[in-house]
Each structure stands twice: as C-alpha cells, then as structure tokens.
Short mmCIF file of C-alpha atoms in Angstrom, two decimals:
data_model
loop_
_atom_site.label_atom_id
_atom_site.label_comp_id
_atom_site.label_asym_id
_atom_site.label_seq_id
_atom_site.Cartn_x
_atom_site.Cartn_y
_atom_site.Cartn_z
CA UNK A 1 0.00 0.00 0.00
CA UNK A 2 1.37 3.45 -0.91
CA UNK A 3 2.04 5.34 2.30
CA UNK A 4 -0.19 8.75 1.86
CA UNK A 5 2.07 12.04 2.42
CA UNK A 6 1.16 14.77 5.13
CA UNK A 7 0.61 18.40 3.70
CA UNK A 8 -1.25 21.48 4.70
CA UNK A 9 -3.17 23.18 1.14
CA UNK A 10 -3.91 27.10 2.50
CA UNK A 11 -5.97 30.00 0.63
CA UNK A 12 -4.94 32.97 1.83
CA UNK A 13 -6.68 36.25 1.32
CA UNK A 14 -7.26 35.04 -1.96
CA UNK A 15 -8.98 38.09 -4.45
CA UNK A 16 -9.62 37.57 -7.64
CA UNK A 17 -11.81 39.55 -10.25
CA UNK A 18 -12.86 38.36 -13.80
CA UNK A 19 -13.00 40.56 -16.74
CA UNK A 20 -16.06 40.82 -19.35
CA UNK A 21 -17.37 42.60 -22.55
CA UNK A 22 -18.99 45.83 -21.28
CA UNK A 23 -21.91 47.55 -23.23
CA UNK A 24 -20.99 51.35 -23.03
CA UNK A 25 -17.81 52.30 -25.25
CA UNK A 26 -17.48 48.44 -25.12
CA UNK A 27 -14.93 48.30 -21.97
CA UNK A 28 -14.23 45.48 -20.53
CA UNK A 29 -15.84 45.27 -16.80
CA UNK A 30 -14.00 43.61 -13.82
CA UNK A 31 -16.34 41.62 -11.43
CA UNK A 32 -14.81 40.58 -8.39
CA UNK A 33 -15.67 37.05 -7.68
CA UNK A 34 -13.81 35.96 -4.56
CA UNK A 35 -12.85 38.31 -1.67
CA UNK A 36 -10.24 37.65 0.86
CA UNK A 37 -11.06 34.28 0.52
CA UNK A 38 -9.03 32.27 2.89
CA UNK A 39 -9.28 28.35 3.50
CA UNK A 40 -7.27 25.78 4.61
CA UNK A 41 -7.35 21.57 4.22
CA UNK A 42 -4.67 19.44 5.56
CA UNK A 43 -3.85 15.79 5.76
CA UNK A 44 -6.90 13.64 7.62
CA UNK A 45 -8.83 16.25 8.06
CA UNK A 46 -12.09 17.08 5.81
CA UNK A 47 -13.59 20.48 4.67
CA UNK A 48 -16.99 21.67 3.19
CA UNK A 49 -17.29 24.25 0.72
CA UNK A 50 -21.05 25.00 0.32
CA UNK A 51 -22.81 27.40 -1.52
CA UNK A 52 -25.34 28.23 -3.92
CA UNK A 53 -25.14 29.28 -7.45
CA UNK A 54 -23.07 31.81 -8.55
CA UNK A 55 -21.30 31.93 -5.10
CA UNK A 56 -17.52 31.72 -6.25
CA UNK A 57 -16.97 27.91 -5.40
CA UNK A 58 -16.12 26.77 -8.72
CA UNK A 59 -13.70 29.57 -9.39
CA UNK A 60 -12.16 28.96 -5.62
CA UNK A 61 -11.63 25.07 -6.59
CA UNK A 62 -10.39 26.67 -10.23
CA UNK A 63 -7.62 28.51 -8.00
CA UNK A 64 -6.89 26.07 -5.64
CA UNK A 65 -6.39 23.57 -8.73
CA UNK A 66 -3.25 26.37 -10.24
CA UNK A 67 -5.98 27.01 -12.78
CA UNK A 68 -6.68 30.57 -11.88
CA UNK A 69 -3.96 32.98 -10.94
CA UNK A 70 -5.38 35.44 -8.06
CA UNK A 71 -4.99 39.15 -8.25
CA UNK A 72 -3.66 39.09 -4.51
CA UNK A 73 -3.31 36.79 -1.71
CA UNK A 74 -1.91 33.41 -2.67
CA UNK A 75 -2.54 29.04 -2.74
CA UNK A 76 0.17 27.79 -0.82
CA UNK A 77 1.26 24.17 -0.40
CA UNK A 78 2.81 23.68 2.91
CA UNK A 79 5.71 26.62 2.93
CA UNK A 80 5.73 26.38 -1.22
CA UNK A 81 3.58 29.11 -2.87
CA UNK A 82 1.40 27.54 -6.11
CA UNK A 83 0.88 29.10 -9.23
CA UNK A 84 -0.56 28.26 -12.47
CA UNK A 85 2.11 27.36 -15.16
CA UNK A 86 3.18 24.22 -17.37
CA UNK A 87 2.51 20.41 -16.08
CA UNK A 88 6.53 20.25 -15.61
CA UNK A 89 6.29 22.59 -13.32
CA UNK A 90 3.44 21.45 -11.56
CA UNK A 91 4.24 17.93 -11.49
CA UNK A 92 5.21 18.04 -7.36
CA UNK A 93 1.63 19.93 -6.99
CA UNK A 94 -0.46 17.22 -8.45
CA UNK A 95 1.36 14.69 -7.00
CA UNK A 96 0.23 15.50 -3.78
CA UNK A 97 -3.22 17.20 -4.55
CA UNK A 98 -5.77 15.72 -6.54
CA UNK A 99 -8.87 16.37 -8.24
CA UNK A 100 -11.98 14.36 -8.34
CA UNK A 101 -14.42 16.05 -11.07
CA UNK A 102 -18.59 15.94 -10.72
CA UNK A 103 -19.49 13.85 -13.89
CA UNK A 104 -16.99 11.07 -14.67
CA UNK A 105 -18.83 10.29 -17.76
CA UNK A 106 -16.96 13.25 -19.15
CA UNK A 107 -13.86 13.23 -17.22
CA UNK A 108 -13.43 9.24 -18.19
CA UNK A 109 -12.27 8.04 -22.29
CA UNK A 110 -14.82 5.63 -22.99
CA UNK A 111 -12.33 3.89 -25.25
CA UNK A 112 -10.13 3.14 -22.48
CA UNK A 113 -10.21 0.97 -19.95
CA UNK A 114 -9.69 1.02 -15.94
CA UNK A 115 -6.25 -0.12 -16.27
CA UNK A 116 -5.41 2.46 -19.08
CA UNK A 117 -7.27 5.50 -17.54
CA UNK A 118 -5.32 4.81 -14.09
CA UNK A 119 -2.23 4.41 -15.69
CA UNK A 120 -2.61 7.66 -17.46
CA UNK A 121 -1.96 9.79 -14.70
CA UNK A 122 1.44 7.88 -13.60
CA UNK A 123 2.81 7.96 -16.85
CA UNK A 124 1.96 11.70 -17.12
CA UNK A 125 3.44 12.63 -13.60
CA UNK A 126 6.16 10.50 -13.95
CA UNK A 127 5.06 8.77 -10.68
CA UNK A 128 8.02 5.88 -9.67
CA UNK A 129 7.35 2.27 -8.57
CA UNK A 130 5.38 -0.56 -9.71
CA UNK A 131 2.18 0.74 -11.55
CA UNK A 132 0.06 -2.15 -11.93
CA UNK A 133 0.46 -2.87 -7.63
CA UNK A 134 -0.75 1.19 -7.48
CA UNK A 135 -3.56 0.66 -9.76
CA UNK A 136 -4.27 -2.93 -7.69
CA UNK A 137 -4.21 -0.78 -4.42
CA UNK A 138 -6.09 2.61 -5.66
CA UNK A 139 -9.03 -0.06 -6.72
CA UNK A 140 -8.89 -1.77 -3.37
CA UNK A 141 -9.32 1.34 -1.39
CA UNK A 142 -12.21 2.48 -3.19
CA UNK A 143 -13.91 -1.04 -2.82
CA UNK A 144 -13.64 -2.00 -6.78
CA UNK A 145 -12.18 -5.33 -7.05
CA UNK A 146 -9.16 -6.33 -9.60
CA UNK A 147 -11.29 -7.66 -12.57
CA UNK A 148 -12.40 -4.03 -12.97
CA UNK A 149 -9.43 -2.80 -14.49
CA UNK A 150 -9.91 -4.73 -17.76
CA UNK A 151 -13.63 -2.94 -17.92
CA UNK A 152 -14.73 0.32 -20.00
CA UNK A 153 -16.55 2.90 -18.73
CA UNK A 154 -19.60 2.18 -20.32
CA UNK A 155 -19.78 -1.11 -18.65
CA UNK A 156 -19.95 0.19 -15.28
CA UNK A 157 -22.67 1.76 -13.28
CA UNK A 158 -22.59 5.23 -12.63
CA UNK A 159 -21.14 4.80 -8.66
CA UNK A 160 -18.50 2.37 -9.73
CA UNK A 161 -17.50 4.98 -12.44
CA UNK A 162 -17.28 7.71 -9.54
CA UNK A 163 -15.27 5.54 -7.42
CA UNK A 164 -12.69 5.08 -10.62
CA UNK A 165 -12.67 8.79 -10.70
CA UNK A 166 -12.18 8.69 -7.35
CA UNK A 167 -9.31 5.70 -7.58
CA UNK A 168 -7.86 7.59 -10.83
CA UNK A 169 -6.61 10.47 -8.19
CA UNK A 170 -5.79 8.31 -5.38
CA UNK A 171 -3.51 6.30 -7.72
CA UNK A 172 -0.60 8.90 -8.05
CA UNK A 173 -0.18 9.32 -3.87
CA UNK A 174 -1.50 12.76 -2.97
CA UNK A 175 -2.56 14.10 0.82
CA UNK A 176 -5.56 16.22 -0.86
CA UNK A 177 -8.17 15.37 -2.71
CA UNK A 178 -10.36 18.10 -4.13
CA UNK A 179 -13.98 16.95 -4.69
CA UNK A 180 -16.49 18.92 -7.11
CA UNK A 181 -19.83 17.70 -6.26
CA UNK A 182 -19.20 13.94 -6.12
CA UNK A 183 -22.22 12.65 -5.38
CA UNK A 184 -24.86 14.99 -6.88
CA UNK A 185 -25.50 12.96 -10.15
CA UNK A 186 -25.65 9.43 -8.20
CA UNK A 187 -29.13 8.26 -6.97
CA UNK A 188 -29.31 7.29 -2.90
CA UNK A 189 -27.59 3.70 -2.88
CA UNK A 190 -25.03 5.22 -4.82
CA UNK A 191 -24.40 8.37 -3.35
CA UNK A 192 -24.17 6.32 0.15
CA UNK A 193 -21.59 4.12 -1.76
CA UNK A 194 -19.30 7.12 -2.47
CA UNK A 195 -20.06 8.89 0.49
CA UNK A 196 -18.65 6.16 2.83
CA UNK A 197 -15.89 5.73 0.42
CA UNK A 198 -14.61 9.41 0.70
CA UNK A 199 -14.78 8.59 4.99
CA UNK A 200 -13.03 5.97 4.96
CA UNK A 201 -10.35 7.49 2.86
CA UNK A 202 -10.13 10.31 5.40
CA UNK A 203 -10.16 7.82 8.49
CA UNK A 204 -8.28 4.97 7.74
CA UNK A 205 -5.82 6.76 4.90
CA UNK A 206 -5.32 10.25 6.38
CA UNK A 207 -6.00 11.96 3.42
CA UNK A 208 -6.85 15.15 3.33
CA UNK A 209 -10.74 16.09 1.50
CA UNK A 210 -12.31 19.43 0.20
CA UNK A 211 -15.99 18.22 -0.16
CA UNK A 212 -17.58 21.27 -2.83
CA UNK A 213 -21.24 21.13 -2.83
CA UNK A 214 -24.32 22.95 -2.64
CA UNK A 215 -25.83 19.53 -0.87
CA UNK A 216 -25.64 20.53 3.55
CA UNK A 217 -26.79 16.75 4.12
CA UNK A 218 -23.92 15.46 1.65
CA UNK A 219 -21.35 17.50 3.44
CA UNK A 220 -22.86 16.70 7.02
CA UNK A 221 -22.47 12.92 5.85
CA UNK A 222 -18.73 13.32 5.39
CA UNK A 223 -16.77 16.60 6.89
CA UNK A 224 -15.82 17.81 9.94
CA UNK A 225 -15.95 21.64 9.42
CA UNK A 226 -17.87 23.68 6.68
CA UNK A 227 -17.02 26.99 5.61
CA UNK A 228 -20.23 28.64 3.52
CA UNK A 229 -19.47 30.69 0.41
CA UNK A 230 -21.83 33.54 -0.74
CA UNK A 231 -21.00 36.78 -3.09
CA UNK A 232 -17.45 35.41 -3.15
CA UNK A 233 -16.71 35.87 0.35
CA UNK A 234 -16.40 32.70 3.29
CA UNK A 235 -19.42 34.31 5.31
CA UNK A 236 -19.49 31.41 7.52
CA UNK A 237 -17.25 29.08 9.10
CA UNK A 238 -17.36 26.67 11.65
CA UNK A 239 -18.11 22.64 12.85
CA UNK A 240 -20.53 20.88 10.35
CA UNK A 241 -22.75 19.85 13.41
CA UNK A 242 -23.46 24.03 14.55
CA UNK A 243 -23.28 25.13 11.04
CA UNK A 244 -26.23 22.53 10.01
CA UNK A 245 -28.14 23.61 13.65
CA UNK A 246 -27.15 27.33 14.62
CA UNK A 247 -26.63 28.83 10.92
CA UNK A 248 -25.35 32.30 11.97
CA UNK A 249 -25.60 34.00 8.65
CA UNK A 250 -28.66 34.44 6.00
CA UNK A 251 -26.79 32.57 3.02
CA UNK A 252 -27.01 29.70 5.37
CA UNK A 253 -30.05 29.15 6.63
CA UNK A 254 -31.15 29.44 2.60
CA UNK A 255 -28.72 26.48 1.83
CA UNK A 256 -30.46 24.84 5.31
CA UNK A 257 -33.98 25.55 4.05
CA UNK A 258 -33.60 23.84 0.74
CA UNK A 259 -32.59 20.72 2.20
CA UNK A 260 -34.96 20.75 4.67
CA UNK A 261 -37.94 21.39 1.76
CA UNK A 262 -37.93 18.63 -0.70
CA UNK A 263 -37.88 20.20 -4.34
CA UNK A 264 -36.67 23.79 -3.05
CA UNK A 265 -34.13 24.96 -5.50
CA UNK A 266 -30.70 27.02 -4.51
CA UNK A 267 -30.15 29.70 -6.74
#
C-alpha cells in the first residue's frame, strides 16, 4: 500500500476579479468574484465548501487547482507558494493534490479501460514504482475489485464509475483530494456508496478532503468543518454539526432551508 504524504493546502486572502465585454464604449468590466477568501485543508482532516449558485466555489476550486492565478493573496502548499504554469512545473503539486471532477462520464475516455485511464496519470506525472500494484491498491481502497481494471466505462454503473474517478486520483499518492460535487449525479444507494468511500479514505488513509457542494446533508455525511461561500466571500465558518443547527448568517439558513424542503431549488 502506498504510504499517503502529510501536507497542509492554504488559501490565503485570496482576491480575484474576472473581466467581461462591457456595453458602453465596449470596456471590458472587472467583477470581483472571490474576496479575501481564505481556506485551509490538511492531511486527515475534511472540509466543506457549500454554496449556492453563482457563489464563487467553482472559481475557488479553479484557484486552488493552479488554474486561476489570483490578483492578490496566494494558494500555498505547505511553505511552497502555487501558481498556475506548465505540467513540468506542476508535477510536485499534483502529485500530492488531486482532483476528483462531478461527472466522470466526461472526465473518463470511454475507449479506455480502468487499467489504461489509471495508468494515465502515472505515466503523465512521472510517478516511480510498480504501476500495476498502485492501480491494484487505488481499486482496493475504493472497494472496486481487480477484474475491474480490464472494464470500459460504459460497462460500469454510474457509482463504480465515480469511485474510478475517485481511484484515478488516489492512484498517483497525494494528501488532498479536491472533490467537485461527487455525489450529486448518483441516486441514494449510490451516493451512500461514495459517500462512505470518501470517509473511509479520510479515516483509515489520512488523506486530506475538500468536499464542494451545494448539498448541507452530503457534506454533514462526510466533513468535519464547513465553511459557507456567498457573493465570493467565506461568510461562515465553523463545525458541520453548529453550522447545520445554529446557521449564523442568511446565506445559510437558505442552503439549510432547501434541504430541509424537498424540491426547493438554490439559486
């Protein structure tokens, strides 16, 4: 079994603001979308990002990933400050932090198979040792046996294809994994199935999990402490249990009201 590393993956006072077409004399406009964001996810421990639409979660994971470059503050790695550049000179990042995407049906090659889409990643890192034992192991901690590997993605069900997702990042070693809404296209038995394999990762593997959603019960089921998002700023931060019982701040108790009311929608 590969030994999992210990790191520490910080936002701090993180600002950034996106430009767009204007409609008078056709200048661009600057939106700010995050403000003095500032997060942090380390080894064993888990995280919830939650917020509705529009909130600034997406483009937070987009900078936390050394997709985005911030206008100020900075995504810092332990004592190593990240920035977005070439894969050679990210390799060390995404060794050690991870991303597991919402929809695997567009994240996996349906032409390849378990074996070739877990491979992928340790070829393209240049990750050392024995690959087919890592791909063996990343399988086994997700709960899909061996025979998998010589499947396509179109022959599994849509949880076993979330757990390859899931064992795609794992396979490479990291201390973080950054989920995007894992669980919101799975139905219940599913979801559960995912759910409980993102715990045990964090319990029995120390690895380190950012859990985004706009789902309070999906983040309850799995994370410690939940910071809530709105208008690009962290308006609330705290345990998962007070968050989900004492929301302190309005963007809250909307995120609590929709799951409490079947069919509510978060916008």
């Amino acid at each position: 079994m590969t030994p999992t590393p210990t790191a520490t993956l910080t936002a701090r006072d993180i600002r950034l603001s996106l430009s767009r077409p204007g409609q008078a004399f056709r200048r661009n406009v600057s939106t700010e979308i995050l403000h003095r964001v500032s997060l942090e996810v380390s080894s064993g421990s888990s995280v919830g990002l939650v917020g509705s639409s529009g909130s600034g979660k997406s483009t937070l994971l987009r900078t936390l990933l050394a997709l985005e470059t911030p206008d100020s503050g900075s995504v810092m790695l332990q004592d190593r400050v990240v920035r977005p550049g070439p894969l050679k000179s990210l390799r060390w990042y995404r060794q050690q932090v991870q991303y597991v995407p919402q929809d695997p049906a567009s994240s996996l090659d349906p032409r390849l198979t378990v074996d070739q889409l877990l491979r992928e990643p340790l070829v393209c890192l240049g990750v050392d040792g024995q690959h087919p034992a890592r791909i063996r192991d990343a399988l086994s901690r997700v709960g899909l046996p061996a025979t998998a590997s010589g499947k396509r993605p179109f022959e599994l069900s849509g949880g076993q294809n979330q757990r390859v997702a899931i064992a795609r990042a794992l396979v490479v070693g990291p201390a973080i994994l950054l989920a995007d809404e894992p669980v919101s296209g799975l139905d219940l038995p599913l979801r559960n199935q995912v759910l409980d394999v993102l715990r045990m990762l964090i319990s029995e593997h120390d690895l380190g999990l950012l859990f985004v959603s706009h789902d309070l019960d999906a983040i309850a089921a799995v994370c410690a402490r939940t910071a809530v998002l709105a208008g690009g700023r962290i308006v609330e931060e705290g345990p998962t249990e007070r968050i989900l019982n004492d929301p302190q701040h309005e963007a809250t108790r909307e995120l609590d009201a929709a799951r409490l009311s079947p069919g509510a929608v978060v916008r």
